[in-house]
mmCIF file of C-alpha atoms in Angstrom:
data_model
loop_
_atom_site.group_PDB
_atom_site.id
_atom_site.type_symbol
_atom_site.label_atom_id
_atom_site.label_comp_id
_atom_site.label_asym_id
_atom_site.label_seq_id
_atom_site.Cartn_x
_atom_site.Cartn_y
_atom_site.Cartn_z
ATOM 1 C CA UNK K 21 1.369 17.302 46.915
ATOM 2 C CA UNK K 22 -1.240 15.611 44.920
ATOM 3 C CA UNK K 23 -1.500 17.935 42.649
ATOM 4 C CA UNK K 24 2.710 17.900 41.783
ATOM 5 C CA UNK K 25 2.215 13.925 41.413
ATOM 6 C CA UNK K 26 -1.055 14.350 39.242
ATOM 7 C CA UNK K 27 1.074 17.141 37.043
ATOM 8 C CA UNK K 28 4.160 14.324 37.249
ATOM 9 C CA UNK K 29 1.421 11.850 36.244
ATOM 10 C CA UNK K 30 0.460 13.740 33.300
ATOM 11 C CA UNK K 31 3.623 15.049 31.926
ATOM 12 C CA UNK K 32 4.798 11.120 32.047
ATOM 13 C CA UNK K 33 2.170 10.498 30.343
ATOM 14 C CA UNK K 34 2.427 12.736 27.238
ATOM 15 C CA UNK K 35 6.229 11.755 27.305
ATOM 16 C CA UNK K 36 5.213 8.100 26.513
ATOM 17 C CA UNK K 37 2.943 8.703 23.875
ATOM 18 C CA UNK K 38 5.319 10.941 21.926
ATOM 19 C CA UNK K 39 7.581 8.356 21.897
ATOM 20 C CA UNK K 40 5.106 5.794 20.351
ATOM 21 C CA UNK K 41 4.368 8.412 17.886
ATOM 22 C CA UNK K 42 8.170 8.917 17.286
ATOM 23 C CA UNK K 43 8.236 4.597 17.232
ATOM 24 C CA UNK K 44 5.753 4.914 14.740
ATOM 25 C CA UNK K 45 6.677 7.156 12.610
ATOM 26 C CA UNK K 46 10.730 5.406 12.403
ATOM 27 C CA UNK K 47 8.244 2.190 12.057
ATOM 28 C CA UNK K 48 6.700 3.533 9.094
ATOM 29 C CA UNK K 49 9.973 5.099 7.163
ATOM 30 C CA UNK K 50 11.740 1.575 7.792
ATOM 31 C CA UNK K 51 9.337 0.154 5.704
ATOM 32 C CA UNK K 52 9.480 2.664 2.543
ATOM 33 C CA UNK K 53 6.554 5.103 3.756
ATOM 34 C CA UNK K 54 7.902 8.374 2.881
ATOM 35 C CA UNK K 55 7.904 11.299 5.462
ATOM 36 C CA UNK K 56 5.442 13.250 3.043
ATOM 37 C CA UNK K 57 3.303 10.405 2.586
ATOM 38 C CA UNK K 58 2.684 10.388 6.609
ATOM 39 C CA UNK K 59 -0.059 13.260 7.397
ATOM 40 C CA UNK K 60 -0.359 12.912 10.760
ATOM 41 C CA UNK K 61 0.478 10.432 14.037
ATOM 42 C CA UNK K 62 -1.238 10.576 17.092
ATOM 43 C CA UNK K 63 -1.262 8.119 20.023
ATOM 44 C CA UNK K 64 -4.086 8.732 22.961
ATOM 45 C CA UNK K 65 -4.549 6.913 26.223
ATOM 46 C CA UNK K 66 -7.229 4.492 26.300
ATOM 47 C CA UNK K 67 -9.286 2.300 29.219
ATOM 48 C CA UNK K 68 -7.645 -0.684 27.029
ATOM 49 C CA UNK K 69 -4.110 -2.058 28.323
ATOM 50 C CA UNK K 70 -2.477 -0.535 25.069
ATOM 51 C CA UNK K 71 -2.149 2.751 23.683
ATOM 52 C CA UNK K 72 -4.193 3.186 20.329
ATOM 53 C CA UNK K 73 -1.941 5.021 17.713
ATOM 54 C CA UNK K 74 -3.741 6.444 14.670
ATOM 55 C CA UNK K 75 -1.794 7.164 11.354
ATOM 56 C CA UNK K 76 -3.265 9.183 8.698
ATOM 57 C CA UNK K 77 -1.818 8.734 5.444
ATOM 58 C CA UNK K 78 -1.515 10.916 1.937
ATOM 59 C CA UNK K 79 -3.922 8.329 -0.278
ATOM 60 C CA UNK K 80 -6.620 8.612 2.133
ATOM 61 C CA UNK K 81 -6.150 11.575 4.266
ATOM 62 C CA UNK K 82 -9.461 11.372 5.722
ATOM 63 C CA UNK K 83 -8.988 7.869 7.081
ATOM 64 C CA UNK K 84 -7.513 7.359 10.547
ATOM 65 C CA UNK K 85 -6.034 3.558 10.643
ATOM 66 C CA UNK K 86 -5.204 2.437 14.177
ATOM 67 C CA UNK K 87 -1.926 0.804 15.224
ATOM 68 C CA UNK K 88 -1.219 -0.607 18.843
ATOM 69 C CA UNK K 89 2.369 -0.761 20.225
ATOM 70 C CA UNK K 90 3.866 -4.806 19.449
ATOM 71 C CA UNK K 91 4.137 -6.505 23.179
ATOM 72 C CA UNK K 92 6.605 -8.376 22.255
ATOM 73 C CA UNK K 93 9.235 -6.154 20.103
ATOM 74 C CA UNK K 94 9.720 -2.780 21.007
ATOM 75 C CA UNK K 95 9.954 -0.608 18.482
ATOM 76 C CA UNK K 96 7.027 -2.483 16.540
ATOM 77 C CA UNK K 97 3.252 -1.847 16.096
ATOM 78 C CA UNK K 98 0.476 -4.533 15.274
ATOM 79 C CA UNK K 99 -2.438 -3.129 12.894
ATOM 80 C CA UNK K 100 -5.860 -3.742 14.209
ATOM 81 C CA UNK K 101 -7.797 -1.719 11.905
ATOM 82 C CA UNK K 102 -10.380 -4.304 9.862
ATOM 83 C CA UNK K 103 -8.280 -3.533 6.294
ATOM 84 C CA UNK K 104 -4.860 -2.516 6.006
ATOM 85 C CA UNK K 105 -3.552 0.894 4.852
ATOM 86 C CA UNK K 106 -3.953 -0.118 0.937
ATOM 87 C CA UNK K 107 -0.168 1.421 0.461
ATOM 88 C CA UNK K 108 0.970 -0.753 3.436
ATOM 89 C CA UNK K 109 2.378 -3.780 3.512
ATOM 90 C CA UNK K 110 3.183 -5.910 7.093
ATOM 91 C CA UNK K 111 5.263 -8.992 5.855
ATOM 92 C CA UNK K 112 7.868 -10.068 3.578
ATOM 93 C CA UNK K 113 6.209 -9.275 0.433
ATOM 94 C CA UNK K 114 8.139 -12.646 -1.574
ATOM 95 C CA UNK K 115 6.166 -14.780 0.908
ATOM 96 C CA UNK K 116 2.902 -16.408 -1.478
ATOM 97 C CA UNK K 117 0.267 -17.139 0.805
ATOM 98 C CA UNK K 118 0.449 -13.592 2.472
ATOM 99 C CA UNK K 119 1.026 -11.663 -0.767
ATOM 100 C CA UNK K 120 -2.045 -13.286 -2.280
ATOM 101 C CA UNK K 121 -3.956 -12.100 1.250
ATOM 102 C CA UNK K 122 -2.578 -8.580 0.914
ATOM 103 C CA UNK K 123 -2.839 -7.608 -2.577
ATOM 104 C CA UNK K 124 -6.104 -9.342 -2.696
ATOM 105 C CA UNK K 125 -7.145 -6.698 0.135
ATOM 106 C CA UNK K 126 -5.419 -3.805 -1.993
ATOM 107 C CA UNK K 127 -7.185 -5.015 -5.115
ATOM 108 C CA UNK K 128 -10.666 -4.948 -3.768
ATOM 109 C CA UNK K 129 -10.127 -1.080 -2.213
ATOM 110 C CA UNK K 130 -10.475 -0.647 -5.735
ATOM 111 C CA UNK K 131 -13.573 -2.661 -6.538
ATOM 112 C CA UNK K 132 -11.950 -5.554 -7.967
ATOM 113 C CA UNK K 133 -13.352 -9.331 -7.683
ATOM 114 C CA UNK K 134 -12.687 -12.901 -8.792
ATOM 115 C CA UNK K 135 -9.054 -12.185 -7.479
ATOM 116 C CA UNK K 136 -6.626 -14.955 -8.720
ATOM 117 C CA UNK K 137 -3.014 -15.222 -8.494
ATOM 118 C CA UNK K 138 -1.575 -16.014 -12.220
ATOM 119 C CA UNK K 139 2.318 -15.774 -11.735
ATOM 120 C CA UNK K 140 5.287 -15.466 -9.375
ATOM 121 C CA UNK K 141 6.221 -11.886 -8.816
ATOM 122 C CA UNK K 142 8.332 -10.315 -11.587
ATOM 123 C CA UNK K 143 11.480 -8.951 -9.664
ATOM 124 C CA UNK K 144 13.765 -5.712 -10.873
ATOM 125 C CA UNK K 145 15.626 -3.187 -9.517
ATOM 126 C CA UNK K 146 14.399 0.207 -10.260
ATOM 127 C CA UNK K 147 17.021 3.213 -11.138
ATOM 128 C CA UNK K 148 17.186 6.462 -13.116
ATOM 129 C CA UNK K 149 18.250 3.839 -16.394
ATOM 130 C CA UNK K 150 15.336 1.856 -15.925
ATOM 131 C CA UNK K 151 12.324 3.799 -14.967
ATOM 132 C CA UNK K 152 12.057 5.878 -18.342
ATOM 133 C CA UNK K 153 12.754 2.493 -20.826
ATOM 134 C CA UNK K 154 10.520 0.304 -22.024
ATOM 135 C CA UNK K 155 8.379 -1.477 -20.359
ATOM 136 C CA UNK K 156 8.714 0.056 -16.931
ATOM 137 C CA UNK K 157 8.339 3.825 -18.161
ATOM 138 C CA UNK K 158 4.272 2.571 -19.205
ATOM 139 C CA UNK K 159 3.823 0.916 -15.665
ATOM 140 C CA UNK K 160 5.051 3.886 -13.545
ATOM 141 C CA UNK K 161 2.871 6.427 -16.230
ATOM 142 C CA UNK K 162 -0.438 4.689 -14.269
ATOM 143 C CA UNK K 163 1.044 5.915 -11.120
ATOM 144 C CA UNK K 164 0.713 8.894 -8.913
ATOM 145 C CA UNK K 165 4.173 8.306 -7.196
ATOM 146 C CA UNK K 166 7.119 9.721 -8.596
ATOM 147 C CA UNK K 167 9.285 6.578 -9.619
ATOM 148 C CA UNK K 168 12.427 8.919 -8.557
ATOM 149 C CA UNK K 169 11.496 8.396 -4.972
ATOM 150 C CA UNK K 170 12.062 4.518 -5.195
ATOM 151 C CA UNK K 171 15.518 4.429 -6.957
ATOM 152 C CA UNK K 172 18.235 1.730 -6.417
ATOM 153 C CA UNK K 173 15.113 0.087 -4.657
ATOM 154 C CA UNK K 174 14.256 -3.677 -5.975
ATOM 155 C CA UNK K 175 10.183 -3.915 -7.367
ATOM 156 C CA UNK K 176 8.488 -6.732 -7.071
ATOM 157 C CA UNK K 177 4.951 -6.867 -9.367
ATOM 158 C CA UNK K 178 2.683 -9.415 -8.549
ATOM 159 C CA UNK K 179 -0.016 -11.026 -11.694
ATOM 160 C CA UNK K 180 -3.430 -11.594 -10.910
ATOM 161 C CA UNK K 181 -6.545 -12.497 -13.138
ATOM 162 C CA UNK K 182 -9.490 -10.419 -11.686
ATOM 163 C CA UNK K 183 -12.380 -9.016 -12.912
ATOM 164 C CA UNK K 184 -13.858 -5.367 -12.763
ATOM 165 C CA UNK K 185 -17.580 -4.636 -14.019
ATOM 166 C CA UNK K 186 -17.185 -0.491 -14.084
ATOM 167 C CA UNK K 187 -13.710 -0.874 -15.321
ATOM 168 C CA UNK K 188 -15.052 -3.673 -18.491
ATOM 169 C CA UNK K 189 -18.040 -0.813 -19.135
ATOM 170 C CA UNK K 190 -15.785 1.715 -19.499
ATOM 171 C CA UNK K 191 -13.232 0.261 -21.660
ATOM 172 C CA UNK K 192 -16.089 -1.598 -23.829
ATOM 173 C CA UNK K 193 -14.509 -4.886 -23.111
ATOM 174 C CA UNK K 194 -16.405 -7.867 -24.873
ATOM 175 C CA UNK K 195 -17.572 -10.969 -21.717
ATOM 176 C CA UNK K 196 -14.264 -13.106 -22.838
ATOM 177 C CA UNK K 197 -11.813 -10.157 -22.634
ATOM 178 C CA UNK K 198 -9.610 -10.957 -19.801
ATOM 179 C CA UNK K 199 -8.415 -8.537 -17.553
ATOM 180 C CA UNK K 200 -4.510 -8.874 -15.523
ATOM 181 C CA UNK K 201 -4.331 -6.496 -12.508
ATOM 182 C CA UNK K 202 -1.109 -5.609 -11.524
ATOM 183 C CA UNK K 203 0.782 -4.794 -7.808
ATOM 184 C CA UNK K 204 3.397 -2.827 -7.847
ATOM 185 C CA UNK K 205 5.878 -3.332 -4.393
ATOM 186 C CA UNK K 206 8.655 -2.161 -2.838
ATOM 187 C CA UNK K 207 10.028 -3.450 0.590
ATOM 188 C CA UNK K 208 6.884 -3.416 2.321
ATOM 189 C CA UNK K 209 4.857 -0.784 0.732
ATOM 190 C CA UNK K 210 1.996 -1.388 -2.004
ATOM 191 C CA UNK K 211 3.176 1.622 -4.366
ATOM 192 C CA UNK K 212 0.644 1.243 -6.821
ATOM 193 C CA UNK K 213 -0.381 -1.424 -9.608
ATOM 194 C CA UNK K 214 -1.758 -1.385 -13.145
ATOM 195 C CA UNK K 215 -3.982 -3.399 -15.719
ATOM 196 C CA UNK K 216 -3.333 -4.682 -18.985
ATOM 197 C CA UNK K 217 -6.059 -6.069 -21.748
ATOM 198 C CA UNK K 218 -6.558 -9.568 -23.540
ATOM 199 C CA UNK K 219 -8.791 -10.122 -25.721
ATOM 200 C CA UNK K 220 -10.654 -13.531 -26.538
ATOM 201 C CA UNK K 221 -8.426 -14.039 -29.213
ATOM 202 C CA UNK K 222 -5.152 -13.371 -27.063
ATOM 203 C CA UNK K 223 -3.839 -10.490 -28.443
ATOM 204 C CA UNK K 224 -2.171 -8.765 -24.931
ATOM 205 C CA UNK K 225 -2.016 -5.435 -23.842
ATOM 206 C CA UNK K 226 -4.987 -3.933 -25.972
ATOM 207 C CA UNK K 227 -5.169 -0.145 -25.598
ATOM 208 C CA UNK K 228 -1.423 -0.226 -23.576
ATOM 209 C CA UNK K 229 -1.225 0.323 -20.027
ATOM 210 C CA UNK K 230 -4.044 1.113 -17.719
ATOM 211 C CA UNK K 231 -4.369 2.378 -13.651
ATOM 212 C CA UNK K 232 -6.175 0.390 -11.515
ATOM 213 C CA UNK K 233 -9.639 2.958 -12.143
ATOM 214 C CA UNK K 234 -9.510 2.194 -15.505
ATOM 215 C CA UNK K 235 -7.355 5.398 -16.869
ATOM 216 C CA UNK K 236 -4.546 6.093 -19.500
ATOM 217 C CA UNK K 237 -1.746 8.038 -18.767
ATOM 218 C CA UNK K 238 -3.629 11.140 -20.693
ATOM 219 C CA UNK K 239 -6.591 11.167 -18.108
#
């Protein structure tokens, strides 16, 4: 008998945490992670009053970020890793004081400082017309999505002064050269970003379009 409620006990068990890691996994496509981009889900038991779930994603395979189950609304998870997934976003993404939180987080993943906002986010709606003309086809070059995946989907790219030491070595920018880091989002996902040149002088855009390490298109 104990061991039928023990086996009853376990198989109710591993019942409930495939459905947070089938929650999680409808949590993540709602907000515009795509099914590739998800490497693996796994919720475990713990001795805390929550079950941790762990998501592994395609930018940083190697990192586990851990998710608990939202009290409050089924259905939804709460992050509680110390830095968020740097292609995830948790809030409305038009909302300032949250934005400036979250892209300053993505920003520094790649070794950016002296973070400042510059502009309200540039808004369009990106389709097959769109994505190869000019400007946009120069923005999604610095990108490792494919802009195909994000069609008929509106873009919102947020300006921000910032400053890069590696990145001003590298491009053999002169101490008043300004660089403008760029995030690129859709719905709630950080898809990518980019960074333009100004020199002292203002001329804008020296050398075209850059990633966020630094790179043309060609590298």
């Amino acid at each position: 008998m104990i061991l039928l409620v023990i086996a009853a006990s376990y198989i109710a068990l591993q019942l409930k945490l495939k459905g947070f890691e089938r929650d999680m996994r409808v949590y993540l496509l709602e907000r515009g992670v795509a099914d590739e981009e998800i490497v693996s889900i796994e919720a475990h038991w713990s001795h805390l009053p929550t079950y941790p779930v762990i998501v592994k994603l395609s930018q940083e395979p190697q990192r586990g970020y851990l998710f608990k189950p939202d009290e409050q609304r089924k259905g939804h998870f709460v992050l509680i890793d110390s830095r968020p997934p740097q292609m995830l976003y948790t809030d409305d993404p038009l909302e300032p004081k949250r934005s400036l939180m979250r892209d300053t987080a993505y920003l520094e993943a790649y070794g950016f400082a002296d973070i400042q906002p510059v502009q309200d986010p540039d808004s369009y709606v990106l389709t097959a017309d769109t994505a190869p003309s000019a400007p946009y086809r120069d923005y999604w070059a610095a990108q490792n999505v494919d802009p195909a995946l994000l069609y008929n989907q509106t873009i919102h790219t947020y300006q921000y002064a910032a400053d890069h030491p590696d990145i001003r070595r590298k491009l053999g920018l002169k101490p008043d050269d300004k660089l403008w880091a760029y995030v690129i989002v859709a719905g709630d996902l950080a898809r990518g970003g980019y960074l333009t040149v100004e020199t002292a002088s203002g001329e804008r855009n020296v050398g075209g379009v850059y990633s966020l390490k630094g790179e043309t298109a060609d590298e």
